[in-house]
């Protein structure tokens, strides 16, 4: 038989060799990232994404506390304006880390004490009314906050004190009600600063980031490294689900006449849209920018899904583009047909992104999303 | 692109392998587990229906001859109807047919001022969130709900259906167990102190009617109870041999059926029971956040929820008449994949049942659930927190089960009418 490269025999051999290569390639590509990959991701994302965001919240709430105290020393329009500005800055810092509900913030109900929301039944309105009516100084001590209802001691309660009807006259009246109102206001700002300081300290490099890096080792709370990665993926999912589902879709209602703008977040302070943007920016940073490797890099590299990674990046851009068309104050603008359509577009794009995270990303990394705290209704 | 082709190759390699006997057996075993899951559903919804019919008779007796005895008998029948129903709650998440229907029979919490008189001082007026919360259907032949005036001269099934969740407000609960509970007990005005609702039987009296409109109140109670029975009859039918719920499951891929079972277990354990129904009330110390807040029967509702979760894992159900039902179990499938994980799962489920038993015993002997979640009650708080912790722990193990069985990611939602964005905005 002639040794000709084009003979059928040679072709067959070449074909076999090729198939062999493909199988090797296949096993490399479907292999999930290694434990070492997940461990590096867990620690680096914690340090790059979570630690600095809690540090910012601690700084912003410390300033808010100062502004609150200044306001109550001498309530006037200028100081009210400064307190409101400090509130907006502090709340923005919270919205940048609202998606993280695991770790130190889980302790002592810190998460819900910082901001009780959503609150479809207006428990806050009822309980805040009770506390103000009783005006008992013992109900607003740090001890009482630690053991009492979470609703009356965080950003959402403070918002009502700073933005309600007749805010300034209610603070300046020289009576017991005004004095208690101010005492409550500063009790809340002090409480926010204290919780944020404690949480930020617990996220210091030797704190929870180290715990996440230890995942899978003896004595760790996480049995395997991917258990810690799951916390990050759930946080990413929450950073999309909170703004898209809770802050937009539900208030929009199934039809225009069923819209419930009063169930939106932070409409009193006009921060509804800013909060949505802050959540989505945090989601994008968590996926794309924070960590070495980032989730995006893990997906493109070790998980062999550069295609999916590109699709997720593209979808993030689509969501941002849709959000750019929304206008504050959202609780009013969404009642107009064109803004309602624009908001529905955000929901549509956001849900697509959420599904990519919940179904495709988790499958590609071999980390099923499991159950989340928003499952109930 | 390369990765996609490689993945395809890998998958092809897998399926081109001859199906081994073991592989086929696993699929058949999973099918048997899914069918068994449907069998338990049929039995449990059947029991919920039977016990609701007993409630219906007791309500009829109360309306025919209002007295302290007939009122007490109706309350006892309501309490007796709850265990079977609560054991079906594990079917809610994952089975869209149940989730879509559930709001009619077990919606909670409710703004009860929609239905009847309330204590003005503690209840408050219309809120931003629900302008209809003081509509009081029983007192008003014309009610304004969601901006529309509704003719309420005749209180019947049609009217209640119309008013249920009116205006898209979930707290506008006009039907179901908790509406009936309110009509039998009235508001619990004891806050986080001892005592349940204390509606006098004379609220139904033909002579000496208290709080007005006793005839209309009786009409309401009758209509709501009859609706509950017909709704439960419908759902029980969906799980019988040719029922839609059963057929949808057993005809689908076995893995999807297994995913459905686990979705129900995990979603009820964590987001719904540990989160919405327990942790929220604990951190607000708010008696309004009690599931069965009029009757103080919350401990039983929670307890039978976790029994229901255990039922579908072990493939065992104790029927309302005491007879046992045993079916192919999810436990055996997990044991085959990872024996240690099955042992862990069973231990976690038992730990939750134990924590919930402690809570139930405390409610029966020491203080009611609404007292346990009160402020300045560290001991009561700790009992509730312990149950939350075991529910959370069992959810983590459920997630490991999902991973071990190599199931597709569990979809975390599907409970909203808004799930399809294309539908949003269309009238």
mmCIF file with all atom_site columns, C-alpha atoms in Angstrom, chain B residues 38-197:
data_model
loop_
_atom_site.group_PDB
_atom_site.id
_atom_site.type_symbol
_atom_site.label_atom_id
_atom_site.label_alt_id
_atom_site.label_comp_id
_atom_site.label_asym_id
_atom_site.label_entity_id
_atom_site.label_seq_id
_atom_site.pdbx_PDB_ins_code
_atom_site.Cartn_x
_atom_site.Cartn_y
_atom_site.Cartn_z
_atom_site.occupancy
_atom_site.B_iso_or_equiv
_atom_site.pdbx_formal_charge
_atom_site.auth_seq_id
_atom_site.auth_comp_id
_atom_site.auth_asym_id
_atom_site.auth_atom_id
_atom_site.pdbx_PDB_model_num
ATOM 1   C CA . UNK B 1 38  ? -48.532 12.213 44.350 1.00 0.00 ? 38  UNK B CA 1
ATOM 2   C CA . UNK B 1 39  ? -50.154 9.440  46.423 1.00 0.00 ? 39  UNK B CA 1
ATOM 3   C CA . UNK B 1 40  ? -49.373 11.305 49.635 1.00 0.00 ? 40  UNK B CA 1
ATOM 4   C CA . UNK B 1 41  ? -50.766 14.494 48.103 1.00 0.00 ? 41  UNK B CA 1
ATOM 5   C CA . UNK B 1 42  ? -53.999 12.735 47.159 1.00 0.00 ? 42  UNK B CA 1
ATOM 6   C CA . UNK B 1 43  ? -54.342 11.356 50.688 1.00 0.00 ? 43  UNK B CA 1
ATOM 7   C CA . UNK B 1 44  ? -53.452 14.628 52.439 1.00 0.00 ? 44  UNK B CA 1
ATOM 8   C CA . UNK B 1 45  ? -55.711 16.841 50.311 1.00 0.00 ? 45  UNK B CA 1
ATOM 9   C CA . UNK B 1 46  ? -58.402 14.179 50.708 1.00 0.00 ? 46  UNK B CA 1
ATOM 10  C CA . UNK B 1 47  ? -58.002 14.423 54.488 1.00 0.00 ? 47  UNK B CA 1
ATOM 11  C CA . UNK B 1 48  ? -58.039 18.228 54.324 1.00 0.00 ? 48  UNK B CA 1
ATOM 12  C CA . UNK B 1 49  ? -61.331 17.957 52.447 1.00 0.00 ? 49  UNK B CA 1
ATOM 13  C CA . UNK B 1 50  ? -62.848 15.482 54.914 1.00 0.00 ? 50  UNK B CA 1
ATOM 14  C CA . UNK B 1 51  ? -61.919 17.590 57.938 1.00 0.00 ? 51  UNK B CA 1
ATOM 15  C CA . UNK B 1 52  ? -63.183 20.748 56.200 1.00 0.00 ? 52  UNK B CA 1
ATOM 16  C CA . UNK B 1 53  ? -66.531 19.017 55.627 1.00 0.00 ? 53  UNK B CA 1
ATOM 17  C CA . UNK B 1 54  ? -66.707 18.328 59.347 1.00 0.00 ? 54  UNK B CA 1
ATOM 18  C CA . UNK B 1 55  ? -66.017 22.027 59.906 1.00 0.00 ? 55  UNK B CA 1
ATOM 19  C CA . UNK B 1 56  ? -68.784 22.845 57.446 1.00 0.00 ? 56  UNK B CA 1
ATOM 20  C CA . UNK B 1 57  ? -71.275 20.780 59.477 1.00 0.00 ? 57  UNK B CA 1
ATOM 21  C CA . UNK B 1 58  ? -70.176 22.504 62.677 1.00 0.00 ? 58  UNK B CA 1
ATOM 22  C CA . UNK B 1 59  ? -70.576 25.926 61.042 1.00 0.00 ? 59  UNK B CA 1
ATOM 23  C CA . UNK B 1 60  ? -74.045 24.979 59.803 1.00 0.00 ? 60  UNK B CA 1
ATOM 24  C CA . UNK B 1 61  ? -74.939 23.931 63.343 1.00 0.00 ? 61  UNK B CA 1
ATOM 25  C CA . UNK B 1 62  ? -73.626 27.210 64.755 1.00 0.00 ? 62  UNK B CA 1
ATOM 26  C CA . UNK B 1 63  ? -75.672 29.227 62.288 1.00 0.00 ? 63  UNK B CA 1
ATOM 27  C CA . UNK B 1 64  ? -78.821 27.130 62.848 1.00 0.00 ? 64  UNK B CA 1
ATOM 28  C CA . UNK B 1 65  ? -78.583 27.245 66.636 1.00 0.00 ? 65  UNK B CA 1
ATOM 29  C CA . UNK B 1 66  ? -76.128 29.852 67.834 1.00 0.00 ? 66  UNK B CA 1
ATOM 30  C CA . UNK B 1 67  ? -74.895 29.083 71.328 1.00 0.00 ? 67  UNK B CA 1
ATOM 31  C CA . UNK B 1 68  ? -71.723 28.899 73.353 1.00 0.00 ? 68  UNK B CA 1
ATOM 32  C CA . UNK B 1 69  ? -71.589 25.139 72.646 1.00 0.00 ? 69  UNK B CA 1
ATOM 33  C CA . UNK B 1 70  ? -72.040 25.348 68.870 1.00 0.00 ? 70  UNK B CA 1
ATOM 34  C CA . UNK B 1 71  ? -69.479 28.172 68.729 1.00 0.00 ? 71  UNK B CA 1
ATOM 35  C CA . UNK B 1 72  ? -66.953 26.099 70.666 1.00 0.00 ? 72  UNK B CA 1
ATOM 36  C CA . UNK B 1 73  ? -67.680 23.063 68.489 1.00 0.00 ? 73  UNK B CA 1
ATOM 37  C CA . UNK B 1 74  ? -67.072 25.092 65.336 1.00 0.00 ? 74  UNK B CA 1
ATOM 38  C CA . UNK B 1 75  ? -63.760 26.360 66.716 1.00 0.00 ? 75  UNK B CA 1
ATOM 39  C CA . UNK B 1 76  ? -62.720 22.824 67.634 1.00 0.00 ? 76  UNK B CA 1
ATOM 40  C CA . UNK B 1 77  ? -63.607 21.659 64.118 1.00 0.00 ? 77  UNK B CA 1
ATOM 41  C CA . UNK B 1 78  ? -61.508 24.455 62.617 1.00 0.00 ? 78  UNK B CA 1
ATOM 42  C CA . UNK B 1 79  ? -58.508 23.426 64.732 1.00 0.00 ? 79  UNK B CA 1
ATOM 43  C CA . UNK B 1 80  ? -59.054 19.785 63.787 1.00 0.00 ? 80  UNK B CA 1
ATOM 44  C CA . UNK B 1 81  ? -59.079 20.733 60.104 1.00 0.00 ? 81  UNK B CA 1
ATOM 45  C CA . UNK B 1 82  ? -55.655 22.362 60.195 1.00 0.00 ? 82  UNK B CA 1
ATOM 46  C CA . UNK B 1 83  ? -53.199 19.441 60.600 1.00 0.00 ? 83  UNK B CA 1
ATOM 47  C CA . UNK B 1 84  ? -54.146 17.773 57.315 1.00 0.00 ? 84  UNK B CA 1
ATOM 48  C CA . UNK B 1 85  ? -54.063 20.997 55.384 1.00 0.00 ? 85  UNK B CA 1
ATOM 49  C CA . UNK B 1 86  ? -50.757 22.136 56.845 1.00 0.00 ? 86  UNK B CA 1
ATOM 50  C CA . UNK B 1 87  ? -49.188 18.843 55.830 1.00 0.00 ? 87  UNK B CA 1
ATOM 51  C CA . UNK B 1 88  ? -50.047 19.702 52.216 1.00 0.00 ? 88  UNK B CA 1
ATOM 52  C CA . UNK B 1 89  ? -48.157 22.988 52.292 1.00 0.00 ? 89  UNK B CA 1
ATOM 53  C CA . UNK B 1 90  ? -44.972 21.248 51.168 1.00 0.00 ? 90  UNK B CA 1
ATOM 54  C CA . UNK B 1 91  ? -46.724 20.774 47.802 1.00 0.00 ? 91  UNK B CA 1
ATOM 55  C CA . UNK B 1 92  ? -47.188 24.463 47.297 1.00 0.00 ? 92  UNK B CA 1
ATOM 56  C CA . UNK B 1 93  ? -43.793 25.505 46.031 1.00 0.00 ? 93  UNK B CA 1
ATOM 57  C CA . UNK B 1 94  ? -42.684 23.753 42.894 1.00 0.00 ? 94  UNK B CA 1
ATOM 58  C CA . UNK B 1 95  ? -46.218 22.753 41.889 1.00 0.00 ? 95  UNK B CA 1
ATOM 59  C CA . UNK B 1 96  ? -47.530 25.756 40.027 1.00 0.00 ? 96  UNK B CA 1
ATOM 60  C CA . UNK B 1 97  ? -51.073 24.425 40.087 1.00 0.00 ? 97  UNK B CA 1
ATOM 61  C CA . UNK B 1 98  ? -51.004 24.485 43.888 1.00 0.00 ? 98  UNK B CA 1
ATOM 62  C CA . UNK B 1 99  ? -49.250 27.815 44.198 1.00 0.00 ? 99  UNK B CA 1
ATOM 63  C CA . UNK B 1 100 ? -51.731 29.516 41.875 1.00 0.00 ? 100 UNK B CA 1
ATOM 64  C CA . UNK B 1 101 ? -54.620 28.158 43.934 1.00 0.00 ? 101 UNK B CA 1
ATOM 65  C CA . UNK B 1 102 ? -53.212 28.443 47.447 1.00 0.00 ? 102 UNK B CA 1
ATOM 66  C CA . UNK B 1 103 ? -54.070 32.107 48.012 1.00 0.00 ? 103 UNK B CA 1
ATOM 67  C CA . UNK B 1 104 ? -57.785 31.274 47.952 1.00 0.00 ? 104 UNK B CA 1
ATOM 68  C CA . UNK B 1 105 ? -57.584 28.878 50.890 1.00 0.00 ? 105 UNK B CA 1
ATOM 69  C CA . UNK B 1 106 ? -54.693 29.929 53.120 1.00 0.00 ? 106 UNK B CA 1
ATOM 70  C CA . UNK B 1 107 ? -53.929 33.587 52.373 1.00 0.00 ? 107 UNK B CA 1
ATOM 71  C CA . UNK B 1 108 ? -52.276 35.283 55.310 1.00 0.00 ? 108 UNK B CA 1
ATOM 72  C CA . UNK B 1 109 ? -51.804 37.790 56.856 1.00 0.00 ? 109 UNK B CA 1
ATOM 73  C CA . UNK B 1 110 ? -55.050 39.638 56.360 1.00 0.00 ? 110 UNK B CA 1
ATOM 74  C CA . UNK B 1 111 ? -56.440 43.072 57.008 1.00 0.00 ? 111 UNK B CA 1
ATOM 75  C CA . UNK B 1 112 ? -59.486 41.691 58.788 1.00 0.00 ? 112 UNK B CA 1
ATOM 76  C CA . UNK B 1 113 ? -61.220 45.074 58.826 1.00 0.00 ? 113 UNK B CA 1
ATOM 77  C CA . UNK B 1 114 ? -62.166 44.301 55.238 1.00 0.00 ? 114 UNK B CA 1
ATOM 78  C CA . UNK B 1 115 ? -64.494 41.597 56.572 1.00 0.00 ? 115 UNK B CA 1
ATOM 79  C CA . UNK B 1 116 ? -65.974 42.721 59.878 1.00 0.00 ? 116 UNK B CA 1
ATOM 80  C CA . UNK B 1 117 ? -65.710 45.151 62.769 1.00 0.00 ? 117 UNK B CA 1
ATOM 81  C CA . UNK B 1 118 ? -62.317 45.686 64.383 1.00 0.00 ? 118 UNK B CA 1
ATOM 82  C CA . UNK B 1 119 ? -60.987 47.478 67.402 1.00 0.00 ? 119 UNK B CA 1
ATOM 83  C CA . UNK B 1 120 ? -60.367 50.988 66.102 1.00 0.00 ? 120 UNK B CA 1
ATOM 84  C CA . UNK B 1 121 ? -57.688 51.864 68.631 1.00 0.00 ? 121 UNK B CA 1
ATOM 85  C CA . UNK B 1 122 ? -55.255 49.072 67.892 1.00 0.00 ? 122 UNK B CA 1
ATOM 86  C CA . UNK B 1 123 ? -56.122 48.421 64.254 1.00 0.00 ? 123 UNK B CA 1
ATOM 87  C CA . UNK B 1 124 ? -55.860 51.901 62.772 1.00 0.00 ? 124 UNK B CA 1
ATOM 88  C CA . UNK B 1 125 ? -57.373 53.332 59.624 1.00 0.00 ? 125 UNK B CA 1
ATOM 89  C CA . UNK B 1 126 ? -56.760 52.977 55.941 1.00 0.00 ? 126 UNK B CA 1
ATOM 90  C CA . UNK B 1 127 ? -53.085 52.754 55.145 1.00 0.00 ? 127 UNK B CA 1
ATOM 91  C CA . UNK B 1 128 ? -51.059 53.806 52.115 1.00 0.00 ? 128 UNK B CA 1
ATOM 92  C CA . UNK B 1 129 ? -50.605 50.138 51.363 1.00 0.00 ? 129 UNK B CA 1
ATOM 93  C CA . UNK B 1 130 ? -54.249 49.108 51.630 1.00 0.00 ? 130 UNK B CA 1
ATOM 94  C CA . UNK B 1 131 ? -57.021 51.710 51.421 1.00 0.00 ? 131 UNK B CA 1
ATOM 95  C CA . UNK B 1 132 ? -59.662 48.935 51.801 1.00 0.00 ? 132 UNK B CA 1
ATOM 96  C CA . UNK B 1 133 ? -58.495 47.682 55.159 1.00 0.00 ? 133 UNK B CA 1
ATOM 97  C CA . UNK B 1 134 ? -61.550 49.013 56.993 1.00 0.00 ? 134 UNK B CA 1
ATOM 98  C CA . UNK B 1 135 ? -64.185 48.345 54.311 1.00 0.00 ? 135 UNK B CA 1
ATOM 99  C CA . UNK B 1 136 ? -66.207 46.047 56.655 1.00 0.00 ? 136 UNK B CA 1
ATOM 100 C CA . UNK B 1 137 ? -68.237 43.991 54.204 1.00 0.00 ? 137 UNK B CA 1
ATOM 101 C CA . UNK B 1 138 ? -70.497 42.568 56.916 1.00 0.00 ? 138 UNK B CA 1
ATOM 102 C CA . UNK B 1 139 ? -71.709 45.992 58.045 1.00 0.00 ? 139 UNK B CA 1
ATOM 103 C CA . UNK B 1 140 ? -72.026 47.547 54.602 1.00 0.00 ? 140 UNK B CA 1
ATOM 104 C CA . UNK B 1 141 ? -74.351 46.543 51.771 1.00 0.00 ? 141 UNK B CA 1
ATOM 105 C CA . UNK B 1 142 ? -72.227 48.741 49.567 1.00 0.00 ? 142 UNK B CA 1
ATOM 106 C CA . UNK B 1 143 ? -68.441 48.642 49.943 1.00 0.00 ? 143 UNK B CA 1
ATOM 107 C CA . UNK B 1 144 ? -65.776 50.632 48.230 1.00 0.00 ? 144 UNK B CA 1
ATOM 108 C CA . UNK B 1 145 ? -62.842 48.431 47.365 1.00 0.00 ? 145 UNK B CA 1
ATOM 109 C CA . UNK B 1 146 ? -59.962 49.375 45.101 1.00 0.00 ? 146 UNK B CA 1
ATOM 110 C CA . UNK B 1 147 ? -61.718 52.548 44.029 1.00 0.00 ? 147 UNK B CA 1
ATOM 111 C CA . UNK B 1 148 ? -64.888 50.750 42.940 1.00 0.00 ? 148 UNK B CA 1
ATOM 112 C CA . UNK B 1 149 ? -68.219 50.516 44.706 1.00 0.00 ? 149 UNK B CA 1
ATOM 113 C CA . UNK B 1 150 ? -69.332 46.914 45.031 1.00 0.00 ? 150 UNK B CA 1
ATOM 114 C CA . UNK B 1 151 ? -72.894 45.763 45.670 1.00 0.00 ? 151 UNK B CA 1
ATOM 115 C CA . UNK B 1 152 ? -72.592 43.637 48.799 1.00 0.00 ? 152 UNK B CA 1
ATOM 116 C CA . UNK B 1 153 ? -76.263 43.280 49.652 1.00 0.00 ? 153 UNK B CA 1
ATOM 117 C CA . UNK B 1 154 ? -76.031 39.552 49.199 1.00 0.00 ? 154 UNK B CA 1
ATOM 118 C CA . UNK B 1 155 ? -72.995 37.876 50.761 1.00 0.00 ? 155 UNK B CA 1
ATOM 119 C CA . UNK B 1 156 ? -72.270 34.796 48.699 1.00 0.00 ? 156 UNK B CA 1
ATOM 120 C CA . UNK B 1 157 ? -69.418 32.932 47.054 1.00 0.00 ? 157 UNK B CA 1
ATOM 121 C CA . UNK B 1 158 ? -69.470 35.239 44.065 1.00 0.00 ? 158 UNK B CA 1
ATOM 122 C CA . UNK B 1 159 ? -69.063 38.351 46.167 1.00 0.00 ? 159 UNK B CA 1
ATOM 123 C CA . UNK B 1 160 ? -66.224 36.894 48.224 1.00 0.00 ? 160 UNK B CA 1
ATOM 124 C CA . UNK B 1 161 ? -64.367 35.766 45.101 1.00 0.00 ? 161 UNK B CA 1
ATOM 125 C CA . UNK B 1 162 ? -64.716 39.271 43.741 1.00 0.00 ? 162 UNK B CA 1
ATOM 126 C CA . UNK B 1 163 ? -63.387 40.930 46.873 1.00 0.00 ? 163 UNK B CA 1
ATOM 127 C CA . UNK B 1 164 ? -60.550 38.488 47.521 1.00 0.00 ? 164 UNK B CA 1
ATOM 128 C CA . UNK B 1 165 ? -57.231 40.254 46.956 1.00 0.00 ? 165 UNK B CA 1
ATOM 129 C CA . UNK B 1 166 ? -59.170 43.181 45.526 1.00 0.00 ? 166 UNK B CA 1
ATOM 130 C CA . UNK B 1 167 ? -57.079 45.938 44.035 1.00 0.00 ? 167 UNK B CA 1
ATOM 131 C CA . UNK B 1 168 ? -54.131 43.545 43.852 1.00 0.00 ? 168 UNK B CA 1
ATOM 132 C CA . UNK B 1 169 ? -53.628 43.946 47.601 1.00 0.00 ? 169 UNK B CA 1
ATOM 133 C CA . UNK B 1 170 ? -52.682 40.590 49.104 1.00 0.00 ? 170 UNK B CA 1
ATOM 134 C CA . UNK B 1 171 ? -53.893 41.649 52.550 1.00 0.00 ? 171 UNK B CA 1
ATOM 135 C CA . UNK B 1 172 ? -57.447 41.883 51.213 1.00 0.00 ? 172 UNK B CA 1
ATOM 136 C CA . UNK B 1 173 ? -58.206 38.321 52.220 1.00 0.00 ? 173 UNK B CA 1
ATOM 137 C CA . UNK B 1 174 ? -61.890 37.555 51.859 1.00 0.00 ? 174 UNK B CA 1
ATOM 138 C CA . UNK B 1 175 ? -61.778 33.733 51.751 1.00 0.00 ? 175 UNK B CA 1
ATOM 139 C CA . UNK B 1 176 ? -59.958 30.753 53.209 1.00 0.00 ? 176 UNK B CA 1
ATOM 140 C CA . UNK B 1 177 ? -59.030 29.283 56.564 1.00 0.00 ? 177 UNK B CA 1
ATOM 141 C CA . UNK B 1 178 ? -57.911 32.577 58.101 1.00 0.00 ? 178 UNK B CA 1
ATOM 142 C CA . UNK B 1 179 ? -61.053 34.493 57.106 1.00 0.00 ? 179 UNK B CA 1
ATOM 143 C CA . UNK B 1 180 ? -63.082 31.721 58.759 1.00 0.00 ? 180 UNK B CA 1
ATOM 144 C CA . UNK B 1 181 ? -60.733 31.776 61.749 1.00 0.00 ? 181 UNK B CA 1
ATOM 145 C CA . UNK B 1 182 ? -61.402 35.501 62.183 1.00 0.00 ? 182 UNK B CA 1
ATOM 146 C CA . UNK B 1 183 ? -65.159 34.934 62.005 1.00 0.00 ? 183 UNK B CA 1
ATOM 147 C CA . UNK B 1 184 ? -64.945 32.240 64.687 1.00 0.00 ? 184 UNK B CA 1
ATOM 148 C CA . UNK B 1 185 ? -62.501 33.897 67.074 1.00 0.00 ? 185 UNK B CA 1
ATOM 149 C CA . UNK B 1 186 ? -62.404 37.612 66.332 1.00 0.00 ? 186 UNK B CA 1
ATOM 150 C CA . UNK B 1 187 ? -59.353 39.766 66.850 1.00 0.00 ? 187 UNK B CA 1
ATOM 151 C CA . UNK B 1 188 ? -56.802 38.784 69.448 1.00 0.00 ? 188 UNK B CA 1
ATOM 152 C CA . UNK B 1 189 ? -56.584 42.036 71.386 1.00 0.00 ? 189 UNK B CA 1
ATOM 153 C CA . UNK B 1 190 ? -54.115 40.748 73.951 1.00 0.00 ? 190 UNK B CA 1
ATOM 154 C CA . UNK B 1 191 ? -51.016 41.782 72.043 1.00 0.00 ? 191 UNK B CA 1
ATOM 155 C CA . UNK B 1 192 ? -48.122 39.643 73.190 1.00 0.00 ? 192 UNK B CA 1
ATOM 156 C CA . UNK B 1 193 ? -49.952 38.919 76.454 1.00 0.00 ? 193 UNK B CA 1
ATOM 157 C CA . UNK B 1 194 ? -51.906 35.716 77.140 1.00 0.00 ? 194 UNK B CA 1
ATOM 158 C CA . UNK B 1 195 ? -55.205 34.964 75.387 1.00 0.00 ? 195 UNK B CA 1
ATOM 159 C CA . UNK B 1 196 ? -56.610 34.465 71.882 1.00 0.00 ? 196 UNK B CA 1
ATOM 160 C CA . UNK B 1 197 ? -59.496 36.147 70.076 1.00 0.00 ? 197 UNK B CA 1
#
